[in-house]
Coordinates of C-alpha atoms in Angstrom, one line a residue:
X37 CA 19.1 15.8 29.2
X38 CA 22.5 16.3 27.5
X39 CA 24.1 13.8 29.9
X40 CA 22.0 11.0 28.3
X41 CA 23.6 11.5 24.9
X42 CA 27.2 10.3 25.7
X43 CA 25.8 8.0 28.4
X44 CA 23.8 5.9 25.8
X45 CA 27.2 5.1 24.1
X46 CA 29.2 4.7 27.3
X47 CA 26.7 2.5 29.2
X48 CA 27.0 -0.5 26.8
X49 CA 30.8 -0.1 26.7
X50 CA 30.9 -0.1 30.5
X51 CA 28.5 -3.1 30.5
X52 CA 30.8 -4.9 28.1
X53 CA 33.8 -4.4 30.4
X54 CA 31.9 -5.6 33.4
X55 CA 30.5 -8.6 31.5
X56 CA 34.0 -9.5 30.3
X57 CA 35.3 -9.5 33.9
X58 CA 32.3 -11.8 34.9
X59 CA 33.2 -14.4 32.3
X60 CA 32.9 -17.2 34.7
X61 CA 29.7 -15.9 36.3
X62 CA 27.1 -16.7 33.7
X63 CA 24.0 -15.4 35.5
X64 CA 25.7 -12.1 36.5
X65 CA 27.0 -11.6 33.0
X66 CA 23.5 -12.1 31.6
X67 CA 22.0 -9.7 34.2
X68 CA 24.6 -7.0 33.3
X69 CA 23.9 -7.3 29.6
X70 CA 20.1 -7.2 30.0
X71 CA 20.2 -4.3 32.4
X72 CA 22.6 -2.3 30.1
X73 CA 20.3 -2.6 27.1
X74 CA 17.1 -2.1 29.1
X75 CA 18.6 1.1 30.5
X76 CA 19.7 2.1 26.9
X77 CA 16.1 1.5 25.7
X78 CA 14.6 3.7 28.5
X79 CA 17.2 6.5 27.7
X80 CA 16.4 6.3 24.0
X81 CA 12.7 6.6 24.7
X82 CA 13.3 9.6 26.9
X83 CA 15.6 11.2 24.4
X84 CA 13.0 10.7 21.6
X85 CA 10.3 12.4 23.7
X86 CA 12.5 15.3 24.7
X87 CA 14.0 15.9 21.2
X88 CA 10.6 15.8 19.6
X89 CA 9.3 18.3 22.1
X90 CA 12.2 20.7 22.5
X91 CA 14.4 20.2 19.5
X92 CA 17.8 18.9 18.6
X93 CA 20.3 18.1 21.4
X94 CA 24.0 18.9 20.8
X95 CA 26.8 17.9 23.2
X96 CA 30.3 19.2 22.8
X97 CA 32.4 16.4 24.3
X98 CA 35.0 17.7 26.8
X99 CA 33.8 21.2 26.4
X100 CA 35.6 21.6 23.1
X101 CA 33.2 23.4 20.7
X102 CA 32.7 22.2 17.1
X103 CA 34.6 22.0 14.8
X104 CA 37.6 21.7 17.2
X105 CA 36.2 18.9 19.3
X106 CA 33.9 15.9 19.0
X107 CA 30.3 16.8 18.7
X108 CA 27.3 14.5 19.4
X109 CA 24.0 15.4 17.8
X110 CA 20.6 13.8 18.4
X111 CA 17.7 15.0 16.2
X112 CA 14.5 13.2 15.6
X113 CA 16.0 10.9 13.0
X114 CA 18.8 9.9 15.4
X115 CA 16.4 9.4 18.3
X116 CA 14.1 7.2 16.2
X117 CA 17.0 5.0 15.2
X118 CA 18.3 4.8 18.7
X119 CA 15.0 3.7 20.1
X120 CA 14.2 1.1 17.5
X121 CA 17.8 -0.3 17.6
X122 CA 17.7 -0.5 21.4
X123 CA 14.4 -2.4 21.3
X124 CA 15.7 -4.9 18.7
X125 CA 19.0 -5.4 20.6
X126 CA 17.2 -6.1 23.8
X127 CA 14.7 -8.4 22.2
X128 CA 17.3 -10.4 20.4
X129 CA 19.4 -10.6 23.6
X130 CA 16.5 -12.1 25.5
X131 CA 16.1 -14.7 22.6
X132 CA 19.8 -15.5 22.9
X133 CA 19.5 -15.9 26.7
X134 CA 16.6 -18.3 26.1
X135 CA 18.6 -20.2 23.6
X136 CA 21.6 -20.4 25.9
X137 CA 19.5 -21.8 28.7
X138 CA 18.5 -24.9 26.6
X139 CA 21.8 -25.2 24.7
X140 CA 24.3 -24.7 27.4
X141 CA 25.7 -21.8 25.3
X142 CA 27.4 -24.1 22.7
X143 CA 26.1 -21.9 19.9
X144 CA 26.9 -18.6 21.5
X145 CA 29.4 -19.0 24.4
X146 CA 28.2 -16.6 27.1
X147 CA 31.7 -15.5 28.1
X148 CA 32.3 -14.2 24.5
X149 CA 28.8 -13.4 23.3
X150 CA 27.7 -10.8 25.9
X151 CA 30.7 -8.4 26.0
X152 CA 30.9 -8.5 22.1
X153 CA 27.2 -8.0 21.8
X154 CA 27.3 -4.9 24.0
X155 CA 30.3 -3.5 22.0
X156 CA 28.1 -4.0 18.9
X157 CA 25.3 -2.0 20.6
X158 CA 27.7 0.8 21.5
X159 CA 29.0 1.0 17.9
X160 CA 25.5 1.3 16.6
X161 CA 24.5 4.0 19.1
X162 CA 27.8 5.9 18.4
X163 CA 27.1 5.9 14.6
X164 CA 23.6 7.3 15.1
X165 CA 24.7 10.2 17.4
X166 CA 27.9 11.1 15.6
X167 CA 28.1 14.8 14.6
X168 CA 31.3 14.3 12.5
X169 CA 32.4 11.8 10.0
X170 CA 35.3 10.4 11.9
X171 CA 33.2 9.7 15.0
X172 CA 30.8 7.9 12.7
X173 CA 33.7 6.0 11.2
X174 CA 34.7 4.9 14.8
X175 CA 31.2 3.7 15.4
X176 CA 31.2 1.7 12.2
X177 CA 34.5 0.1 13.2
X178 CA 33.3 -0.7 16.7
X179 CA 30.2 -2.6 15.4
X180 CA 32.2 -4.2 12.6
X181 CA 34.9 -5.5 14.9
X182 CA 32.2 -6.9 17.2
X183 CA 30.3 -8.4 14.2
X184 CA 33.5 -10.3 13.1
X185 CA 33.5 -12.2 16.4
X186 CA 29.7 -12.8 16.5
X187 CA 29.6 -14.0 12.9
X188 CA 32.2 -16.7 13.6
X189 CA 30.9 -17.9 17.0
X190 CA 31.3 -21.6 17.3
X191 CA 34.3 -21.7 15.0
X192 CA 32.7 -24.0 12.4
X193 CA 34.3 -24.3 9.0
X194 CA 31.3 -22.6 7.2
X195 CA 31.3 -19.7 9.7
X196 CA 35.1 -19.2 9.3
X197 CA 34.8 -19.2 5.5
X198 CA 32.0 -16.6 5.3
X199 CA 33.6 -14.6 8.1
X200 CA 36.7 -14.2 5.9
X201 CA 34.6 -12.8 3.1
X202 CA 32.7 -10.6 5.5
X203 CA 36.0 -9.2 6.9
X204 CA 37.5 -8.5 3.5
X205 CA 34.4 -6.7 2.2
X206 CA 34.0 -4.7 5.4
X207 CA 37.7 -3.7 5.3
X208 CA 37.3 -2.5 1.7
X209 CA 34.2 -0.5 2.7
X210 CA 36.0 1.0 5.7
X211 CA 39.0 1.9 3.5
X212 CA 36.7 3.7 1.1
X213 CA 34.9 5.5 3.9
X214 CA 38.3 6.6 5.4
X215 CA 39.5 7.8 2.0
X216 CA 36.3 9.8 1.6
X217 CA 36.8 11.4 5.0
X218 CA 40.4 12.4 4.1
X219 CA 39.3 13.9 0.8
X220 CA 36.4 15.8 2.4
X221 CA 38.7 17.1 5.0
X222 CA 41.2 18.2 2.3
X223 CA 38.4 19.9 0.4
X224 CA 36.5 21.6 3.3
X225 CA 39.0 21.7 6.1
X226 CA 36.6 19.9 8.6
X227 CA 34.9 16.6 9.3
X228 CA 32.1 18.1 11.3
X229 CA 28.8 17.3 9.5
X230 CA 27.3 20.7 10.0
X231 CA 30.3 22.6 8.7
X232 CA 30.7 20.2 5.7
X233 CA 27.1 20.9 4.8
X234 CA 27.8 24.7 4.8
X235 CA 31.0 24.4 2.7
X236 CA 30.1 21.6 0.3
X237 CA 28.0 23.8 -2.0
X238 CA 31.0 26.1 -2.5
X239 CA 33.1 23.3 -4.0
X240 CA 33.4 22.7 -7.8
X241 CA 30.7 20.4 -9.2
X242 CA 33.2 17.7 -10.2
X243 CA 34.7 17.6 -6.6
X244 CA 31.2 17.3 -5.2
X245 CA 30.6 14.4 -7.6
X246 CA 33.7 12.5 -6.5
X247 CA 33.1 13.0 -2.8
X248 CA 29.4 12.1 -3.1
X249 CA 30.1 8.9 -5.1
X250 CA 32.8 7.8 -2.7
X251 CA 30.4 8.1 0.3
X252 CA 27.7 6.3 -1.6
X253 CA 29.9 3.4 -2.5
X254 CA 31.3 3.1 1.0
X255 CA 27.9 3.2 2.6
X256 CA 26.4 1.1 -0.2
X257 CA 28.6 -1.8 0.7
X258 CA 27.5 -1.6 4.3
X259 CA 23.9 -1.3 3.3
X260 CA 24.2 -4.3 0.9
X261 CA 23.1 -2.3 -2.2
X262 CA 23.4 -4.0 -5.6
X263 CA 25.9 -4.8 -7.0
X264 CA 27.7 -4.6 -3.6
X265 CA 25.4 -7.1 -1.9
X266 CA 27.0 -10.3 -3.0
X267 CA 28.5 -11.0 0.4
X268 CA 25.3 -10.8 2.5
X269 CA 23.3 -13.9 1.5
X270 CA 26.2 -16.2 2.2
X271 CA 27.4 -14.4 5.4
X272 CA 24.2 -14.0 7.5
X273 CA 22.5 -17.4 7.4
X274 CA 25.6 -19.3 8.8
X275 CA 25.6 -17.4 12.1
X276 CA 23.6 -18.4 15.2
X277 CA 20.0 -17.4 15.0
X278 CA 20.2 -14.4 17.4
X279 CA 23.3 -13.0 15.6
X280 CA 21.6 -13.5 12.2
X281 CA 18.5 -11.6 13.5
X282 CA 20.4 -8.6 14.8
X283 CA 22.6 -8.4 11.7
X284 CA 19.7 -8.6 9.3
X285 CA 17.6 -6.1 11.3
X286 CA 20.2 -3.5 12.1
X287 CA 23.6 -3.6 10.4
X288 CA 22.5 -2.8 6.9
X289 CA 20.3 0.0 8.2
X290 CA 23.4 1.7 9.6
X291 CA 24.5 2.1 6.0
X292 CA 21.0 3.3 5.0
X293 CA 21.1 5.8 7.8
X294 CA 24.5 7.1 6.7
X295 CA 23.3 7.5 3.1
X296 CA 20.1 9.3 4.3
X297 CA 22.1 11.6 6.6
X298 CA 24.9 12.6 4.2
X299 CA 22.7 12.9 1.1
X300 CA 20.2 15.2 2.7
X301 CA 22.8 17.2 4.6
X302 CA 25.6 17.5 2.0
X303 CA 23.7 17.3 -1.3
X304 CA 20.3 18.9 -0.6
X305 CA 19.8 19.6 -4.4
X306 CA 19.5 15.8 -4.8
X307 CA 22.1 15.6 -7.7
X308 CA 22.5 11.9 -7.1
X309 CA 18.8 11.2 -7.7
X310 CA 19.1 9.4 -11.0
X311 CA 21.9 7.0 -10.1
X312 CA 20.2 6.2 -6.8
X313 CA 17.0 5.4 -8.6
X314 CA 18.7 3.0 -11.0
X315 CA 20.5 1.3 -8.2
X316 CA 17.3 1.1 -6.2
X317 CA 15.5 -0.6 -9.1
X318 CA 18.3 -3.1 -9.6
X319 CA 18.5 -3.8 -5.9
X320 CA 14.8 -4.5 -5.8
X321 CA 14.8 -6.9 -8.7
X322 CA 18.0 -8.8 -8.2
X323 CA 17.3 -9.3 -4.5
X324 CA 13.9 -10.7 -5.0
X325 CA 14.9 -12.9 -8.0
X326 CA 17.6 -14.4 -5.8
X327 CA 15.0 -15.0 -3.1
X328 CA 12.7 -16.9 -5.5
X329 CA 15.5 -19.4 -6.2
X330 CA 16.3 -20.3 -2.5
X331 CA 15.3 -23.6 -0.9
X332 CA 16.6 -22.4 2.5
X333 CA 14.5 -20.1 4.6
X334 CA 17.4 -18.1 6.1
X335 CA 18.9 -17.5 2.6
X336 CA 15.5 -16.6 1.2
X337 CA 15.1 -14.0 4.0
X338 CA 18.6 -12.7 3.3
X339 CA 17.8 -12.1 -0.3
X340 CA 14.6 -10.3 0.6
X341 CA 16.6 -8.2 3.0
X342 CA 18.8 -7.1 0.0
X343 CA 15.7 -6.5 -2.1
X344 CA 13.9 -4.3 0.3
X345 CA 16.9 -2.0 0.8
X346 CA 15.8 -0.8 -2.7
X347 CA 12.6 0.7 -1.3
X348 CA 14.7 2.8 1.1
X349 CA 17.0 4.0 -1.6
X350 CA 14.0 4.8 -3.7
X351 CA 12.8 7.2 -1.0
X352 CA 16.2 8.8 -0.7
X353 CA 16.4 9.2 -4.5
X354 CA 13.0 11.0 -4.6
X355 CA 14.3 13.4 -1.9
X356 CA 11.1 15.2 -1.1
X357 CA 10.1 15.6 2.6
X358 CA 7.2 13.2 2.0
X359 CA 9.6 10.6 0.5
X360 CA 12.1 11.0 3.3
X361 CA 9.3 10.6 5.9
X362 CA 8.1 7.4 4.1
X363 CA 11.7 6.2 4.0
X364 CA 12.1 6.7 7.8
X365 CA 8.8 4.9 8.4
X366 CA 9.9 2.0 6.1
X367 CA 13.2 1.7 7.8
X368 CA 11.5 1.3 11.2
X369 CA 9.1 -1.2 9.7
X370 CA 11.8 -3.3 8.0
X371 CA 14.1 -3.4 11.1
X372 CA 11.3 -4.8 13.2
X373 CA 9.8 -7.2 10.7
X374 CA 13.1 -8.6 9.4
X375 CA 14.4 -9.2 12.9
X376 CA 11.2 -10.9 13.8
X377 CA 11.2 -13.2 10.8
X378 CA 14.8 -14.2 11.4
X379 CA 13.9 -15.1 15.0
X380 CA 11.0 -17.1 13.7
X381 CA 13.4 -18.8 11.3
X382 CA 15.5 -19.7 14.3
X383 CA 12.5 -21.3 15.9
X384 CA 11.8 -23.2 12.7
X385 CA 15.3 -24.5 12.7
X386 CA 14.9 -25.9 16.2
X387 CA 11.4 -27.4 15.9
X388 CA 12.0 -28.7 12.4
X389 CA 15.6 -29.6 12.7
X390 CA 16.6 -27.6 9.5
X391 CA 15.6 -24.5 7.5
X392 CA 15.7 -26.4 4.2
X393 CA 12.3 -26.4 2.6
X394 CA 13.1 -29.7 0.9
X395 CA 13.2 -31.4 4.4
X396 CA 10.5 -29.4 6.3
X397 CA 6.8 -30.3 6.5
X398 CA 3.9 -30.7 8.9
X399 CA 5.0 -27.9 11.3
X400 CA 1.6 -26.3 11.3
X401 CA 0.4 -29.4 13.3
X402 CA 3.4 -29.8 15.5
X403 CA 4.2 -26.1 16.1
X404 CA 1.1 -23.9 15.4
X405 CA 2.4 -20.9 17.3
X406 CA 5.6 -20.8 15.2
X407 CA 3.4 -21.1 12.1
X408 CA 1.4 -18.1 13.1
X409 CA 4.5 -16.0 14.0
X410 CA 6.1 -16.7 10.6
X411 CA 2.8 -16.3 8.7
X412 CA 2.0 -12.8 10.1
X413 CA 5.6 -11.6 9.7
X414 CA 5.5 -12.8 6.1
X415 CA 2.3 -11.0 5.3
X416 CA 3.7 -7.8 6.8
X417 CA 7.0 -8.0 4.8
X418 CA 5.0 -8.9 1.7
X419 CA 3.0 -5.7 2.0
X420 CA -0.5 -7.1 2.6
X421 CA -2.9 -4.4 3.8
X422 CA -3.4 -3.1 6.4
X423 CA 0.1 -4.0 7.7
X424 CA 2.9 -1.5 8.1
X425 CA 4.7 -2.9 5.1
X426 CA 1.8 -2.0 2.9
X427 CA 1.5 1.5 4.4
X428 CA 5.2 2.2 4.0
X429 CA 5.2 1.2 0.4
X430 CA 2.0 3.2 -0.4
X431 CA 3.6 6.3 1.2
X432 CA 6.7 5.8 -1.0
X433 CA 4.7 5.3 -4.1
X434 CA 2.5 8.4 -3.3
X435 CA 5.6 10.5 -2.8
X436 CA 6.9 9.3 -6.2
X437 CA 3.7 10.1 -8.1
X438 CA 3.7 13.6 -6.8
X439 CA 7.1 14.2 -8.4
X440 CA 5.9 12.4 -11.5
X441 CA 9.1 11.6 -13.5
X442 CA 8.8 8.7 -15.9
X443 CA 11.5 6.7 -14.3
X444 CA 9.7 7.0 -11.0
X445 CA 6.6 5.3 -12.4
X446 CA 8.9 2.5 -13.7
X447 CA 10.3 2.1 -10.2
X448 CA 6.8 2.1 -8.7
X449 CA 6.0 -0.8 -11.0
X450 CA 9.2 -2.6 -10.0
X451 CA 8.4 -1.9 -6.3
X452 CA 4.8 -3.3 -6.7
X453 CA 6.2 -6.4 -8.6
X454 CA 8.8 -6.9 -5.9
X455 CA 6.2 -6.8 -3.2
X456 CA 4.1 -9.5 -5.0
X457 CA 7.1 -11.7 -5.6
X458 CA 8.1 -11.3 -1.9
X459 CA 4.7 -12.5 -0.9
X460 CA 4.9 -15.4 -3.3
X461 CA 8.3 -16.5 -2.1
X462 CA 7.3 -16.4 1.6
X463 CA 3.9 -18.0 1.0
X464 CA 5.6 -20.8 -0.9
X465 CA 8.0 -21.3 2.0
X466 CA 5.1 -21.3 4.5
X467 CA 3.2 -23.8 2.4
X468 CA 6.1 -26.2 2.2
X469 CA 7.3 -25.9 5.8
X470 CA 4.0 -25.7 7.6
X471 CA 1.0 -26.7 5.4
X472 CA 2.5 -29.7 3.6
X473 CA 2.0 -32.9 5.6
X474 CA 5.2 -34.4 7.0
X475 CA 4.6 -37.7 5.2
X476 CA 4.8 -36.0 1.8
X477 CA 8.3 -34.6 2.4
X478 CA 10.4 -37.6 1.3
X479 CA 9.1 -38.0 -2.2
X480 CA 7.6 -34.5 -2.7
X481 CA 7.8 -32.9 -6.1
X482 CA 6.0 -29.9 -7.4
X483 CA 6.5 -26.9 -9.7
X484 CA 7.1 -24.8 -6.5
X485 CA 10.2 -26.7 -5.5
X486 CA 11.6 -28.0 -8.8
X487 CA 14.0 -25.0 -9.4
X488 CA 15.0 -24.2 -5.8
X489 CA 18.6 -24.1 -4.9
X490 CA 19.8 -25.4 -1.6
X491 CA 22.2 -23.6 0.7
X492 CA 25.7 -24.5 -0.4
X493 CA 26.7 -24.8 3.3
X494 CA 23.8 -27.2 4.1
X495 CA 25.1 -30.6 5.2
X496 CA 21.7 -32.3 4.9
X497 CA 21.4 -32.9 8.6
X498 CA 18.0 -32.7 10.5
X499 CA 18.7 -32.0 14.1
X500 CA 15.8 -30.9 16.3
X501 CA 16.4 -28.9 19.4
X502 CA 14.5 -27.8 22.5
X503 CA 12.8 -24.4 22.3
X504 CA 12.6 -22.4 25.6
X505 CA 9.5 -20.4 26.5
X506 CA 11.7 -17.3 26.6
X507 CA 12.6 -17.7 22.9
X508 CA 9.0 -18.1 21.9
X509 CA 7.9 -15.3 24.2
X510 CA 10.5 -12.9 22.8
X511 CA 9.6 -13.7 19.2
X512 CA 5.9 -13.2 20.0
X513 CA 6.7 -9.9 21.6
X514 CA 8.6 -8.7 18.6
X515 CA 5.7 -9.7 16.4
X516 CA 3.4 -7.7 18.6
X517 CA 5.7 -4.7 18.1
X518 CA 5.5 -5.1 14.3
X519 CA 1.7 -5.1 14.6
X520 CA 1.9 -2.0 16.8
X521 CA 3.5 -0.2 13.8
X522 CA 0.2 -0.9 12.0
X523 CA -2.1 0.1 14.9
X524 CA -0.2 3.3 15.6
X525 CA 0.9 4.0 12.0
X526 CA -0.6 7.5 12.1
X527 CA 1.3 8.9 15.1
X528 CA 4.5 7.1 13.9
X529 CA 4.3 8.6 10.4
X530 CA 3.6 12.0 11.9
X531 CA 6.8 11.6 13.9
X532 CA 8.6 10.5 10.7
X533 CA 7.3 13.6 9.0
X534 CA 8.7 15.9 11.6
X535 CA 12.0 14.0 11.4
X536 CA 12.0 14.4 7.6
X537 CA 11.3 18.1 8.0
X538 CA 14.4 18.4 10.2
X539 CA 16.8 16.7 7.8
X540 CA 15.3 18.1 4.6
X541 CA 16.7 21.5 5.6
X542 CA 20.4 21.5 6.2
X543 CA 20.2 24.9 7.8
X544 CA 18.2 23.4 10.7
X545 CA 21.1 21.0 11.5
X546 CA 23.7 23.7 11.0
X547 CA 22.0 26.1 13.3
X548 CA 21.6 23.4 16.0
X549 CA 25.4 22.7 16.0
X550 CA 26.4 26.4 15.5
X551 CA 23.6 28.5 17.2
X552 CA 25.8 31.6 17.0
X553 CA 26.6 31.0 13.3
X554 CA 29.8 29.8 11.7
X555 CA 31.3 33.2 11.0
X556 CA 33.7 33.0 14.0
X557 CA 35.4 29.9 12.4
X558 CA 38.4 31.0 10.5
X559 CA 38.5 30.1 6.8
X560 CA 42.2 29.3 7.2
X561 CA 41.4 25.8 8.3
X562 CA 40.1 24.9 4.8
X563 CA 42.6 22.5 3.2
X564 CA 42.0 23.8 -0.4
X565 CA 40.6 27.1 -1.3
X566 CA 39.2 26.3 -4.7
X567 CA 37.8 29.8 -5.3
X568 CA 41.2 31.3 -4.6
X569 CA 43.0 28.8 -6.8
X570 CA 40.8 29.6 -9.7
X571 CA 41.7 33.3 -9.7

C-alpha cells in the first residue's frame, strides 16, 4: 500500500514526460494522458478505502525518517482530496479530448496541453500528500507553473494580459508562503508538519500570530479569499473551457485545503476564529454581489466561485469537528458542481456562440440537454433541497448554531442570503439564455438585464461551434456524479466526519508520523529557543 503514495505523484510526471516525447503522435499522447489519470483515479480510490479502514499511511522517502527527510502522509482528508481531484481531472481531460476532436486542437494544442495538464495533476497530488511545508510549496509551484501555460493557451491578447496578472499574483503568494516557511523553520527548527504542530504551542503568542497570519495570507491568495480575490474573475473566463473548469474546481481548493490543514494542525485552539469569520462573511457578500452584476455566464460563475469559498472559511472558523466535517463535505460538493457548471458553460459557448446573456436566447429549444445540465447544476449550487449544496450548507449552519456566538448567527444569515442570491443570479442567467425566445434577443430589455455588465474582454462576436458527443457525455457524467453526492450524502458525510475527527486532534497526526514519539529528536535543531532566551 505504501508504494501507491509516491506513485500517485510520480505516475502523472512520468506520463507528462512520455506525452511530451509523443508530441507528434496525437492519439498516443491522448492515450497516455487518459491512462495516467485513470490509473491515478483507481489508486486514489484504493488509498481512500485502505486509509479509512486501517488508518493514516506515512512514507519516509528514500528511507530517511522525518524530520531529516521528506515524508508523505495520507490520512482521510488527503485521500478524499486525491480521489475527488483525480475524478475531476479525468473528466475534464475527456471533455478536452472531445473538444480537440472537433476543433483540431486550435484551442488547446495537444502537444502542449497534455504534458502540462499532467504536470498540473502531479502538483495537485503532491500538495495533498505533502508531510512538510516545503514539499507542499513544491507542489504549489508545480501546479502554478503548469497553470501559467494552460491559462495562456492559444496566445490571444486577452489571455496574455490576464496571464500576466495571474503570474504576478501567484508569485507574490508564493513569496509569502516561502517567507512563512523560512520564519517557521527559524522558530521551530523544522518544516515537518507533525513536528511544527508539536512545537508551535511553545512559541510566544505574538510569534504564533505572525506565523499564522502569514500562512493565512499566502493561502488566502491561492484560495481567492476577499480582498485577495480580485484576480480570479478576470483570469479564469478567458481560458479554454476545459482549463477554466479544472481551475475553478480545483486550484482554489488547494488553498482551502492548506488553510484547513495548517489551522487544525498548528493552531488547534482556533485563535484565528474571529478574523476568519469576518473574512468569510465579506467573501460571501462581495463575491455574490459581483455575480449579480455580470452579463457573462463564465464571469458570473467565477464570482460565485469566490463567494462560496466563504462557506468553507466559515466552517474552518467555527473549528468544531462537526464544522470541519461539514467543510470537507462542502469542499467535495463545490469541486464537483463548479467544475460541472463550467463545462456546461463551455457547451453553452459552443451551441450559442457566446456566453454573453445579452446575445443568448432560445437554447432550451435548440439544445434541451445543455439546458437540463446547466439547470440542475444551478439548483445544486444555489442550495435547493434536497441537493448536496443544501445539505452542506445546513450542516455548516447547524455546526454554527451549536457554538451559538452572535457573530455566527450573523454569518448564518449572510450565508442564507448568499444562497438565495446565487439561485437568483443563476436562474436569471438560465431564463435569459434558455427560456427567452431567440427572436426577443435583439431588442430585449427588462429589469433583469438593465444593470448587467459585460465581460471587458468580450469582442461581441457570436461564433457557434460543433459539440462532440464526448463533450456532452462527459458533462452529463459529471452531473450524475454531483447528483450522487445527494443520493449518497449519508455515507459521504460519515466519511467526512471520520476525516474531521482525524484532523481535529493534532496528536493523531503527530503519532502517525512519529509512532515512537519525538523524544529522540534533538532540541538542538531548533533555530531559536525562545524559552531559553527569556531567562
